Amino acid sequence: MTDGLGLSFAVLYVFGVIALGEGLRRWRGYGNTFTRKVIHIGVGMMSWFVPFWFSSPWPFVIVALIFAGLLFLVWRYQFDASMASSDEAYLGTVYFPLAAAAVTLLFWEQPPLLVGALMPLTWGDGLASVVGRTFGRHSYHVFGHRRSLEGSLAFLVAGGTFTWLALWLMPGSPDLTPWTALLPALAAILLAGVVEAISLFGLDNLTVTAVATG
């Protein structure tokens, strides 16, 4: 596949996910906290296709940086209600493509690690706040900010499961079995879970990924 075709797929994919989030907001009346996470997870899952769409990391990195700039404008001027945040300090949607660009550059030759490093952020962080807001009954506080045990558990289960699947199923080096992929996935998600719990203002979109790459 040529990089130009891959670029077209990537752009269409991202805008399709954003359209899905906006459609859910309008059709079902979901709040922007939920639709933002739908977009968050959907875009994060694109990492599974990136190694097949491009011959080098740079086209994707350029796209990610452009989207980071666009997302900053969305956050700053609240253009898209499905992605807007009521917290003016929240820049997590901007940090996400920056984290994806860094991971892609770092692990381009190792697709299982590329995808695996983004799964704690994609699924763990994506579900933690949704589950916490919906089902959170047991709360704790970090620097005055409320967290829930239910949300933290969702982070560990969802993020750990998809990290394990990425390390096992994604072709390339390292070639891991279901059993050899289990321990690194568990170690990554436990450490990422601690970091996610203490990261504020959307910085978990950077810190969780930074820990997962280790």
mmCIF file with all atom_site columns, C-alpha atoms in Angstrom:
data_model
loop_
_atom_site.group_PDB
_atom_site.id
_atom_site.type_symbol
_atom_site.label_atom_id
_atom_site.label_alt_id
_atom_site.label_comp_id
_atom_site.label_asym_id
_atom_site.label_entity_id
_atom_site.label_seq_id
_atom_site.pdbx_PDB_ins_code
_atom_site.Cartn_x
_atom_site.Cartn_y
_atom_site.Cartn_z
_atom_site.occupancy
_atom_site.B_iso_or_equiv
_atom_site.pdbx_formal_charge
_atom_site.auth_seq_id
_atom_site.auth_comp_id
_atom_site.auth_asym_id
_atom_site.auth_atom_id
_atom_site.pdbx_PDB_model_num
ATOM 1   C CA . MET A 1 1   ? 0.000   0.000   0.000  1.00 0.00 ? 1   MET A CA 1
ATOM 2   C CA . THR A 1 2   ? 1.297   3.469   -0.862 1.00 0.00 ? 2   THR A CA 1
ATOM 3   C CA . ASP A 1 3   ? 1.686   6.090   1.859  1.00 0.00 ? 3   ASP A CA 1
ATOM 4   C CA . GLY A 1 4   ? -0.761  8.328   0.001  1.00 0.00 ? 4   GLY A CA 1
ATOM 5   C CA . LEU A 1 5   ? -3.490  5.699   0.181  1.00 0.00 ? 5   LEU A CA 1
ATOM 6   C CA . GLY A 1 6   ? -2.660  5.026   3.816  1.00 0.00 ? 6   GLY A CA 1
ATOM 7   C CA . LEU A 1 7   ? -2.901  8.741   4.513  1.00 0.00 ? 7   LEU A CA 1
ATOM 8   C CA . SER A 1 8   ? -6.353  8.805   2.948  1.00 0.00 ? 8   SER A CA 1
ATOM 9   C CA . PHE A 1 9   ? -7.449  5.850   5.073  1.00 0.00 ? 9   PHE A CA 1
ATOM 10  C CA . ALA A 1 10  ? -6.135  7.500   8.239  1.00 0.00 ? 10  ALA A CA 1
ATOM 11  C CA . VAL A 1 11  ? -7.885  10.808  7.601  1.00 0.00 ? 11  VAL A CA 1
ATOM 12  C CA . LEU A 1 12  ? -11.174 9.120   6.664  1.00 0.00 ? 12  LEU A CA 1
ATOM 13  C CA . TYR A 1 13  ? -10.949 6.862   9.692  1.00 0.00 ? 13  TYR A CA 1
ATOM 14  C CA . VAL A 1 14  ? -10.422 9.724   12.156 1.00 0.00 ? 14  VAL A CA 1
ATOM 15  C CA . PHE A 1 15  ? -13.168 11.885  10.707 1.00 0.00 ? 15  PHE A CA 1
ATOM 16  C CA . GLY A 1 16  ? -15.451 8.848   10.617 1.00 0.00 ? 16  GLY A CA 1
ATOM 17  C CA . VAL A 1 17  ? -14.894 8.252   14.336 1.00 0.00 ? 17  VAL A CA 1
ATOM 18  C CA . ILE A 1 18  ? -15.505 11.940  15.099 1.00 0.00 ? 18  ILE A CA 1
ATOM 19  C CA . ALA A 1 19  ? -18.713 11.780  13.043 1.00 0.00 ? 19  ALA A CA 1
ATOM 20  C CA . LEU A 1 20  ? -19.771 8.716   15.043 1.00 0.00 ? 20  LEU A CA 1
ATOM 21  C CA . GLY A 1 21  ? -19.256 10.616  18.295 1.00 0.00 ? 21  GLY A CA 1
ATOM 22  C CA . GLU A 1 22  ? -21.234 13.587  17.049 1.00 0.00 ? 22  GLU A CA 1
ATOM 23  C CA . GLY A 1 23  ? -23.957 11.266  15.749 1.00 0.00 ? 23  GLY A CA 1
ATOM 24  C CA . LEU A 1 24  ? -24.302 9.601   19.143 1.00 0.00 ? 24  LEU A CA 1
ATOM 25  C CA . ARG A 1 25  ? -24.514 12.982  20.827 1.00 0.00 ? 25  ARG A CA 1
ATOM 26  C CA . ARG A 1 26  ? -27.288 14.174  18.518 1.00 0.00 ? 26  ARG A CA 1
ATOM 27  C CA . TRP A 1 27  ? -29.183 10.887  18.151 1.00 0.00 ? 27  TRP A CA 1
ATOM 28  C CA . ARG A 1 28  ? -29.019 9.527   21.686 1.00 0.00 ? 28  ARG A CA 1
ATOM 29  C CA . GLY A 1 29  ? -28.363 12.736  23.582 1.00 0.00 ? 29  GLY A CA 1
ATOM 30  C CA . TYR A 1 30  ? -25.188 11.440  25.194 1.00 0.00 ? 30  TYR A CA 1
ATOM 31  C CA . GLY A 1 31  ? -23.086 14.032  27.007 1.00 0.00 ? 31  GLY A CA 1
ATOM 32  C CA . ASN A 1 32  ? -19.734 15.143  25.651 1.00 0.00 ? 32  ASN A CA 1
ATOM 33  C CA . THR A 1 33  ? -17.874 13.229  28.385 1.00 0.00 ? 33  THR A CA 1
ATOM 34  C CA . PHE A 1 34  ? -19.175 9.964   26.909 1.00 0.00 ? 34  PHE A CA 1
ATOM 35  C CA . THR A 1 35  ? -18.843 10.899  23.236 1.00 0.00 ? 35  THR A CA 1
ATOM 36  C CA . ARG A 1 36  ? -15.319 12.208  23.792 1.00 0.00 ? 36  ARG A CA 1
ATOM 37  C CA . LYS A 1 37  ? -14.350 8.796   25.141 1.00 0.00 ? 37  LYS A CA 1
ATOM 38  C CA . VAL A 1 38  ? -15.992 7.025   22.195 1.00 0.00 ? 38  VAL A CA 1
ATOM 39  C CA . ILE A 1 39  ? -13.803 9.125   19.916 1.00 0.00 ? 39  ILE A CA 1
ATOM 40  C CA . HIS A 1 40  ? -10.810 8.535   22.190 1.00 0.00 ? 40  HIS A CA 1
ATOM 41  C CA . ILE A 1 41  ? -11.140 4.734   21.980 1.00 0.00 ? 41  ILE A CA 1
ATOM 42  C CA . GLY A 1 42  ? -12.027 4.707   18.293 1.00 0.00 ? 42  GLY A CA 1
ATOM 43  C CA . VAL A 1 43  ? -9.055  6.807   17.252 1.00 0.00 ? 43  VAL A CA 1
ATOM 44  C CA . GLY A 1 44  ? -6.727  4.849   19.527 1.00 0.00 ? 44  GLY A CA 1
ATOM 45  C CA . MET A 1 45  ? -7.717  1.612   17.804 1.00 0.00 ? 45  MET A CA 1
ATOM 46  C CA . MET A 1 46  ? -6.376  3.013   14.550 1.00 0.00 ? 46  MET A CA 1
ATOM 47  C CA . SER A 1 47  ? -2.924  2.095   15.864 1.00 0.00 ? 47  SER A CA 1
ATOM 48  C CA . TRP A 1 48  ? -3.684  -1.510  14.886 1.00 0.00 ? 48  TRP A CA 1
ATOM 49  C CA . PHE A 1 49  ? -3.769  -0.477  11.224 1.00 0.00 ? 49  PHE A CA 1
ATOM 50  C CA . VAL A 1 50  ? -0.950  2.068   11.087 1.00 0.00 ? 50  VAL A CA 1
ATOM 51  C CA . PRO A 1 51  ? 1.888   -0.457  10.464 1.00 0.00 ? 51  PRO A CA 1
ATOM 52  C CA . PHE A 1 52  ? -0.058  -1.807  7.462  1.00 0.00 ? 52  PHE A CA 1
ATOM 53  C CA . TRP A 1 53  ? -1.059  1.554   6.017  1.00 0.00 ? 53  TRP A CA 1
ATOM 54  C CA . PHE A 1 54  ? 2.366   3.209   5.903  1.00 0.00 ? 54  PHE A CA 1
ATOM 55  C CA . SER A 1 55  ? 5.859   2.231   4.812  1.00 0.00 ? 55  SER A CA 1
ATOM 56  C CA . SER A 1 56  ? 7.512   4.552   7.351  1.00 0.00 ? 56  SER A CA 1
ATOM 57  C CA . PRO A 1 57  ? 6.335   6.287   10.541 1.00 0.00 ? 57  PRO A CA 1
ATOM 58  C CA . TRP A 1 58  ? 6.629   9.838   9.209  1.00 0.00 ? 58  TRP A CA 1
ATOM 59  C CA . PRO A 1 59  ? 3.341   10.184  7.284  1.00 0.00 ? 59  PRO A CA 1
ATOM 60  C CA . PHE A 1 60  ? 1.414   9.115   10.361 1.00 0.00 ? 60  PHE A CA 1
ATOM 61  C CA . VAL A 1 61  ? 3.490   11.332  12.635 1.00 0.00 ? 61  VAL A CA 1
ATOM 62  C CA . ILE A 1 62  ? 2.758   14.335  10.418 1.00 0.00 ? 62  ILE A CA 1
ATOM 63  C CA . VAL A 1 63  ? -0.969  13.524  10.434 1.00 0.00 ? 63  VAL A CA 1
ATOM 64  C CA . ALA A 1 64  ? -0.917  13.136  14.222 1.00 0.00 ? 64  ALA A CA 1
ATOM 65  C CA . LEU A 1 65  ? 0.769   16.522  14.676 1.00 0.00 ? 65  LEU A CA 1
ATOM 66  C CA . ILE A 1 66  ? -1.732  18.198  12.355 1.00 0.00 ? 66  ILE A CA 1
ATOM 67  C CA . PHE A 1 67  ? -4.620  16.663  14.286 1.00 0.00 ? 67  PHE A CA 1
ATOM 68  C CA . ALA A 1 68  ? -3.055  17.781  17.549 1.00 0.00 ? 68  ALA A CA 1
ATOM 69  C CA . GLY A 1 69  ? -3.161  21.331  16.218 1.00 0.00 ? 69  GLY A CA 1
ATOM 70  C CA . LEU A 1 70  ? -6.764  20.951  15.061 1.00 0.00 ? 70  LEU A CA 1
ATOM 71  C CA . LEU A 1 71  ? -7.777  19.452  18.394 1.00 0.00 ? 71  LEU A CA 1
ATOM 72  C CA . PHE A 1 72  ? -6.188  22.366  20.192 1.00 0.00 ? 72  PHE A CA 1
ATOM 73  C CA . LEU A 1 73  ? -8.404  24.701  18.170 1.00 0.00 ? 73  LEU A CA 1
ATOM 74  C CA . VAL A 1 74  ? -11.441 22.514  18.962 1.00 0.00 ? 74  VAL A CA 1
ATOM 75  C CA . TRP A 1 75  ? -10.591 22.666  22.672 1.00 0.00 ? 75  TRP A CA 1
ATOM 76  C CA . ARG A 1 76  ? -9.838  26.380  22.587 1.00 0.00 ? 76  ARG A CA 1
ATOM 77  C CA . TYR A 1 77  ? -12.935 27.461  20.660 1.00 0.00 ? 77  TYR A CA 1
ATOM 78  C CA . GLN A 1 78  ? -15.304 24.529  21.419 1.00 0.00 ? 78  GLN A CA 1
ATOM 79  C CA . PHE A 1 79  ? -16.070 23.892  17.743 1.00 0.00 ? 79  PHE A CA 1
ATOM 80  C CA . ASP A 1 80  ? -17.223 20.296  18.177 1.00 0.00 ? 80  ASP A CA 1
ATOM 81  C CA . ALA A 1 81  ? -19.686 19.624  20.984 1.00 0.00 ? 81  ALA A CA 1
ATOM 82  C CA . SER A 1 82  ? -18.990 15.881  20.927 1.00 0.00 ? 82  SER A CA 1
ATOM 83  C CA . MET A 1 83  ? -15.356 16.523  21.871 1.00 0.00 ? 83  MET A CA 1
ATOM 84  C CA . ALA A 1 84  ? -15.723 19.638  24.000 1.00 0.00 ? 84  ALA A CA 1
ATOM 85  C CA . SER A 1 85  ? -14.711 19.583  27.637 1.00 0.00 ? 85  SER A CA 1
ATOM 86  C CA . SER A 1 86  ? -16.258 21.627  30.404 1.00 0.00 ? 86  SER A CA 1
ATOM 87  C CA . ASP A 1 87  ? -12.852 21.719  32.096 1.00 0.00 ? 87  ASP A CA 1
ATOM 88  C CA . GLU A 1 88  ? -10.823 24.520  30.554 1.00 0.00 ? 88  GLU A CA 1
ATOM 89  C CA . ALA A 1 89  ? -7.636  22.969  31.908 1.00 0.00 ? 89  ALA A CA 1
ATOM 90  C CA . TYR A 1 90  ? -8.300  19.726  30.053 1.00 0.00 ? 90  TYR A CA 1
ATOM 91  C CA . LEU A 1 91  ? -5.970  19.266  27.096 1.00 0.00 ? 91  LEU A CA 1
ATOM 92  C CA . GLY A 1 92  ? -6.079  15.486  26.992 1.00 0.00 ? 92  GLY A CA 1
ATOM 93  C CA . THR A 1 93  ? -7.471  15.325  23.468 1.00 0.00 ? 93  THR A CA 1
ATOM 94  C CA . VAL A 1 94  ? -4.463  17.305  22.268 1.00 0.00 ? 94  VAL A CA 1
ATOM 95  C CA . TYR A 1 95  ? -1.967  15.136  24.142 1.00 0.00 ? 95  TYR A CA 1
ATOM 96  C CA . PHE A 1 96  ? -3.345  11.897  22.684 1.00 0.00 ? 96  PHE A CA 1
ATOM 97  C CA . PRO A 1 97  ? -2.081  12.327  19.077 1.00 0.00 ? 97  PRO A CA 1
ATOM 98  C CA . LEU A 1 98  ? 1.231   13.648  20.424 1.00 0.00 ? 98  LEU A CA 1
ATOM 99  C CA . ALA A 1 99  ? 1.633   10.470  22.466 1.00 0.00 ? 99  ALA A CA 1
ATOM 100 C CA . ALA A 1 100 ? 0.667   8.342   19.442 1.00 0.00 ? 100 ALA A CA 1
ATOM 101 C CA . ALA A 1 101 ? 3.254   10.122  17.281 1.00 0.00 ? 101 ALA A CA 1
ATOM 102 C CA . ALA A 1 102 ? 6.014   9.549   19.842 1.00 0.00 ? 102 ALA A CA 1
ATOM 103 C CA . VAL A 1 103 ? 5.172   5.857   20.260 1.00 0.00 ? 103 VAL A CA 1
ATOM 104 C CA . THR A 1 104 ? 5.033   5.339   16.492 1.00 0.00 ? 104 THR A CA 1
ATOM 105 C CA . LEU A 1 105 ? 8.511   6.819   16.076 1.00 0.00 ? 105 LEU A CA 1
ATOM 106 C CA . LEU A 1 106 ? 9.894   4.811   18.978 1.00 0.00 ? 106 LEU A CA 1
ATOM 107 C CA . PHE A 1 107 ? 8.443   1.400   18.085 1.00 0.00 ? 107 PHE A CA 1
ATOM 108 C CA . TRP A 1 108 ? 7.953   1.510   14.329 1.00 0.00 ? 108 TRP A CA 1
ATOM 109 C CA . GLU A 1 109 ? 10.080  -1.613  13.834 1.00 0.00 ? 109 GLU A CA 1
ATOM 110 C CA . GLN A 1 110 ? 8.222   -3.431  16.624 1.00 0.00 ? 110 GLN A CA 1
ATOM 111 C CA . PRO A 1 111 ? 4.475   -3.314  15.863 1.00 0.00 ? 111 PRO A CA 1
ATOM 112 C CA . PRO A 1 112 ? 3.374   -5.358  18.913 1.00 0.00 ? 112 PRO A CA 1
ATOM 113 C CA . LEU A 1 113 ? 5.057   -2.814  21.178 1.00 0.00 ? 113 LEU A CA 1
ATOM 114 C CA . LEU A 1 114 ? 3.725   0.105   19.143 1.00 0.00 ? 114 LEU A CA 1
ATOM 115 C CA . VAL A 1 115 ? 0.121   -1.006  19.563 1.00 0.00 ? 115 VAL A CA 1
ATOM 116 C CA . GLY A 1 116 ? 0.581   -2.401  23.062 1.00 0.00 ? 116 GLY A CA 1
ATOM 117 C CA . ALA A 1 117 ? 2.024   0.867   24.372 1.00 0.00 ? 117 ALA A CA 1
ATOM 118 C CA . LEU A 1 118 ? -1.114  2.738   23.279 1.00 0.00 ? 118 LEU A CA 1
ATOM 119 C CA . MET A 1 119 ? -3.716  0.317   24.631 1.00 0.00 ? 119 MET A CA 1
ATOM 120 C CA . PRO A 1 120 ? -3.570  1.440   28.301 1.00 0.00 ? 120 PRO A CA 1
ATOM 121 C CA . LEU A 1 121 ? -4.316  4.950   27.085 1.00 0.00 ? 121 LEU A CA 1
ATOM 122 C CA . THR A 1 122 ? -6.878  3.868   24.486 1.00 0.00 ? 122 THR A CA 1
ATOM 123 C CA . TRP A 1 123 ? -8.994  1.449   26.508 1.00 0.00 ? 123 TRP A CA 1
ATOM 124 C CA . GLY A 1 124 ? -7.870  1.944   30.089 1.00 0.00 ? 124 GLY A CA 1
ATOM 125 C CA . ASP A 1 125 ? -8.137  5.701   30.171 1.00 0.00 ? 125 ASP A CA 1
ATOM 126 C CA . GLY A 1 126 ? -11.037 5.599   27.723 1.00 0.00 ? 126 GLY A CA 1
ATOM 127 C CA . LEU A 1 127 ? -13.253 3.517   30.018 1.00 0.00 ? 127 LEU A CA 1
ATOM 128 C CA . ALA A 1 128 ? -12.015 4.633   33.431 1.00 0.00 ? 128 ALA A CA 1
ATOM 129 C CA . SER A 1 129 ? -13.886 7.925   33.576 1.00 0.00 ? 129 SER A CA 1
ATOM 130 C CA . VAL A 1 130 ? -17.048 6.528   31.925 1.00 0.00 ? 130 VAL A CA 1
ATOM 131 C CA . VAL A 1 131 ? -17.252 3.612   34.364 1.00 0.00 ? 131 VAL A CA 1
ATOM 132 C CA . GLY A 1 132 ? -16.258 5.822   37.271 1.00 0.00 ? 132 GLY A CA 1
ATOM 133 C CA . ARG A 1 133 ? -18.941 8.405   36.538 1.00 0.00 ? 133 ARG A CA 1
ATOM 134 C CA . THR A 1 134 ? -21.622 5.778   35.906 1.00 0.00 ? 134 THR A CA 1
ATOM 135 C CA . PHE A 1 135 ? -20.891 3.124   38.498 1.00 0.00 ? 135 PHE A CA 1
ATOM 136 C CA . GLY A 1 136 ? -18.393 4.731   40.858 1.00 0.00 ? 136 GLY A CA 1
ATOM 137 C CA . ARG A 1 137 ? -19.509 4.220   44.446 1.00 0.00 ? 137 ARG A CA 1
ATOM 138 C CA . HIS A 1 138 ? -16.158 3.923   46.220 1.00 0.00 ? 138 HIS A CA 1
ATOM 139 C CA . SER A 1 139 ? -14.166 7.094   45.807 1.00 0.00 ? 139 SER A CA 1
ATOM 140 C CA . TYR A 1 140 ? -10.734 8.314   46.758 1.00 0.00 ? 140 TYR A CA 1
ATOM 141 C CA . HIS A 1 141 ? -9.081  11.659  46.187 1.00 0.00 ? 141 HIS A CA 1
ATOM 142 C CA . VAL A 1 142 ? -5.777  12.629  44.605 1.00 0.00 ? 142 VAL A CA 1
ATOM 143 C CA . PHE A 1 143 ? -4.685  16.229  45.124 1.00 0.00 ? 143 PHE A CA 1
ATOM 144 C CA . GLY A 1 144 ? -8.316  17.169  45.736 1.00 0.00 ? 144 GLY A CA 1
ATOM 145 C CA . HIS A 1 145 ? -9.574  15.427  42.584 1.00 0.00 ? 145 HIS A CA 1
ATOM 146 C CA . ARG A 1 146 ? -12.062 12.579  42.924 1.00 0.00 ? 146 ARG A CA 1
ATOM 147 C CA . ARG A 1 147 ? -11.249 9.131   41.593 1.00 0.00 ? 147 ARG A CA 1
ATOM 148 C CA . SER A 1 148 ? -13.221 5.913   41.992 1.00 0.00 ? 148 SER A CA 1
ATOM 149 C CA . LEU A 1 149 ? -12.119 2.353   42.613 1.00 0.00 ? 149 LEU A CA 1
ATOM 150 C CA . GLU A 1 150 ? -14.591 1.198   39.938 1.00 0.00 ? 150 GLU A CA 1
ATOM 151 C CA . GLY A 1 151 ? -12.999 3.502   37.375 1.00 0.00 ? 151 GLY A CA 1
ATOM 152 C CA . SER A 1 152 ? -9.496  2.393   38.335 1.00 0.00 ? 152 SER A CA 1
ATOM 153 C CA . LEU A 1 153 ? -10.555 -1.252  38.050 1.00 0.00 ? 153 LEU A CA 1
ATOM 154 C CA . ALA A 1 154 ? -11.985 -0.571  34.580 1.00 0.00 ? 154 ALA A CA 1
ATOM 155 C CA . PHE A 1 155 ? -8.640  0.964   33.615 1.00 0.00 ? 155 PHE A CA 1
ATOM 156 C CA . LEU A 1 156 ? -6.760  -2.144  34.739 1.00 0.00 ? 156 LEU A CA 1
ATOM 157 C CA . VAL A 1 157 ? -9.112  -4.709  33.187 1.00 0.00 ? 157 VAL A CA 1
ATOM 158 C CA . ALA A 1 158 ? -9.781  -3.029  29.838 1.00 0.00 ? 158 ALA A CA 1
ATOM 159 C CA . GLY A 1 159 ? -6.306  -1.590  29.372 1.00 0.00 ? 159 GLY A CA 1
ATOM 160 C CA . GLY A 1 160 ? -4.598  -4.794  30.477 1.00 0.00 ? 160 GLY A CA 1
ATOM 161 C CA . THR A 1 161 ? -6.736  -6.997  28.237 1.00 0.00 ? 161 THR A CA 1
ATOM 162 C CA . PHE A 1 162 ? -6.078  -4.975  25.100 1.00 0.00 ? 162 PHE A CA 1
ATOM 163 C CA . THR A 1 163 ? -2.389  -4.549  25.903 1.00 0.00 ? 163 THR A CA 1
ATOM 164 C CA . TRP A 1 164 ? -2.127  -8.319  26.202 1.00 0.00 ? 164 TRP A CA 1
ATOM 165 C CA . LEU A 1 165 ? -4.044  -8.845  22.945 1.00 0.00 ? 165 LEU A CA 1
ATOM 166 C CA . ALA A 1 166 ? -1.814  -6.373  21.117 1.00 0.00 ? 166 ALA A CA 1
ATOM 167 C CA . LEU A 1 167 ? 1.405   -8.017  22.327 1.00 0.00 ? 167 LEU A CA 1
ATOM 168 C CA . TRP A 1 168 ? 0.052   -11.439 21.393 1.00 0.00 ? 168 TRP A CA 1
ATOM 169 C CA . LEU A 1 169 ? -1.856  -10.845 18.143 1.00 0.00 ? 169 LEU A CA 1
ATOM 170 C CA . MET A 1 170 ? 0.000   -8.034  16.416 1.00 0.00 ? 170 MET A CA 1
ATOM 171 C CA . PRO A 1 171 ? 2.454   -9.545  13.896 1.00 0.00 ? 171 PRO A CA 1
ATOM 172 C CA . GLY A 1 172 ? 6.105   -8.591  14.027 1.00 0.00 ? 172 GLY A CA 1
ATOM 173 C CA . SER A 1 173 ? 8.909   -8.446  16.545 1.00 0.00 ? 173 SER A CA 1
ATOM 174 C CA . PRO A 1 174 ? 8.769   -9.408  19.362 1.00 0.00 ? 174 PRO A CA 1
ATOM 175 C CA . ASP A 1 175 ? 6.797   -12.515 18.469 1.00 0.00 ? 175 ASP A CA 1
ATOM 176 C CA . LEU A 1 176 ? 5.056   -13.423 21.722 1.00 0.00 ? 176 LEU A CA 1
ATOM 177 C CA . THR A 1 177 ? 2.752   -16.267 22.663 1.00 0.00 ? 177 THR A CA 1
ATOM 178 C CA . PRO A 1 178 ? -0.381  -15.704 24.774 1.00 0.00 ? 178 PRO A CA 1
ATOM 179 C CA . TRP A 1 179 ? 1.606   -16.767 27.849 1.00 0.00 ? 179 TRP A CA 1
ATOM 180 C CA . THR A 1 180 ? 4.786   -14.771 27.234 1.00 0.00 ? 180 THR A CA 1
ATOM 181 C CA . ALA A 1 181 ? 2.700   -11.678 26.465 1.00 0.00 ? 181 ALA A CA 1
ATOM 182 C CA . LEU A 1 182 ? 0.849   -11.917 29.776 1.00 0.00 ? 182 LEU A CA 1
ATOM 183 C CA . LEU A 1 183 ? 3.577   -10.795 32.179 1.00 0.00 ? 183 LEU A CA 1
ATOM 184 C CA . PRO A 1 184 ? 4.705   -7.661  30.284 1.00 0.00 ? 184 PRO A CA 1
ATOM 185 C CA . ALA A 1 185 ? 1.070   -6.674  29.733 1.00 0.00 ? 185 ALA A CA 1
ATOM 186 C CA . LEU A 1 186 ? 0.340   -7.077  33.442 1.00 0.00 ? 186 LEU A CA 1
ATOM 187 C CA . ALA A 1 187 ? 3.436   -5.129  34.486 1.00 0.00 ? 187 ALA A CA 1
ATOM 188 C CA . ALA A 1 188 ? 2.667   -2.306  32.035 1.00 0.00 ? 188 ALA A CA 1
ATOM 189 C CA . ILE A 1 189 ? -0.962  -1.885  33.060 1.00 0.00 ? 189 ILE A CA 1
ATOM 190 C CA . LEU A 1 190 ? -0.291  -2.012  36.803 1.00 0.00 ? 190 LEU A CA 1
ATOM 191 C CA . LEU A 1 191 ? 2.351   0.702   36.575 1.00 0.00 ? 191 LEU A CA 1
ATOM 192 C CA . ALA A 1 192 ? 0.213   2.707   34.154 1.00 0.00 ? 192 ALA A CA 1
ATOM 193 C CA . GLY A 1 193 ? -2.742  2.389   36.521 1.00 0.00 ? 193 GLY A CA 1
ATOM 194 C CA . VAL A 1 194 ? -0.793  3.983   39.353 1.00 0.00 ? 194 VAL A CA 1
ATOM 195 C CA . VAL A 1 195 ? 0.351   6.797   37.098 1.00 0.00 ? 195 VAL A CA 1
ATOM 196 C CA . GLU A 1 196 ? -3.155  7.346   35.703 1.00 0.00 ? 196 GLU A CA 1
ATOM 197 C CA . ALA A 1 197 ? -4.587  7.688   39.210 1.00 0.00 ? 197 ALA A CA 1
ATOM 198 C CA . ILE A 1 198 ? -2.243  10.543  40.123 1.00 0.00 ? 198 ILE A CA 1
ATOM 199 C CA . SER A 1 199 ? -2.169  12.349  36.755 1.00 0.00 ? 199 SER A CA 1
ATOM 200 C CA . LEU A 1 200 ? -4.403  15.425  36.461 1.00 0.00 ? 200 LEU A CA 1
ATOM 201 C CA . PHE A 1 201 ? -5.543  17.871  33.762 1.00 0.00 ? 201 PHE A CA 1
ATOM 202 C CA . GLY A 1 202 ? -5.393  15.305  30.960 1.00 0.00 ? 202 GLY A CA 1
ATOM 203 C CA . LEU A 1 203 ? -1.686  14.677  31.507 1.00 0.00 ? 203 LEU A CA 1
ATOM 204 C CA . ASP A 1 204 ? -2.465  10.967  31.827 1.00 0.00 ? 204 ASP A CA 1
ATOM 205 C CA . ASN A 1 205 ? -2.642  10.904  28.019 1.00 0.00 ? 205 ASN A CA 1
ATOM 206 C CA . LEU A 1 206 ? 1.092   11.542  28.136 1.00 0.00 ? 206 LEU A CA 1
ATOM 207 C CA . THR A 1 207 ? 2.170   9.921   31.396 1.00 0.00 ? 207 THR A CA 1
ATOM 208 C CA . VAL A 1 208 ? 0.288   6.643   30.904 1.00 0.00 ? 208 VAL A CA 1
ATOM 209 C CA . THR A 1 209 ? 1.819   6.201   27.466 1.00 0.00 ? 209 THR A CA 1
ATOM 210 C CA . ALA A 1 210 ? 5.271   7.150   28.731 1.00 0.00 ? 210 ALA A CA 1
ATOM 211 C CA . VAL A 1 211 ? 5.059   4.450   31.406 1.00 0.00 ? 211 VAL A CA 1
ATOM 212 C CA . ALA A 1 212 ? 3.655   1.861   28.993 1.00 0.00 ? 212 ALA A CA 1
ATOM 213 C CA . THR A 1 213 ? 6.590   2.340   26.626 1.00 0.00 ? 213 THR A CA 1
ATOM 214 C CA . GLY A 1 214 ? 8.955   1.386   29.419 1.00 0.00 ? 214 GLY A CA 1
#
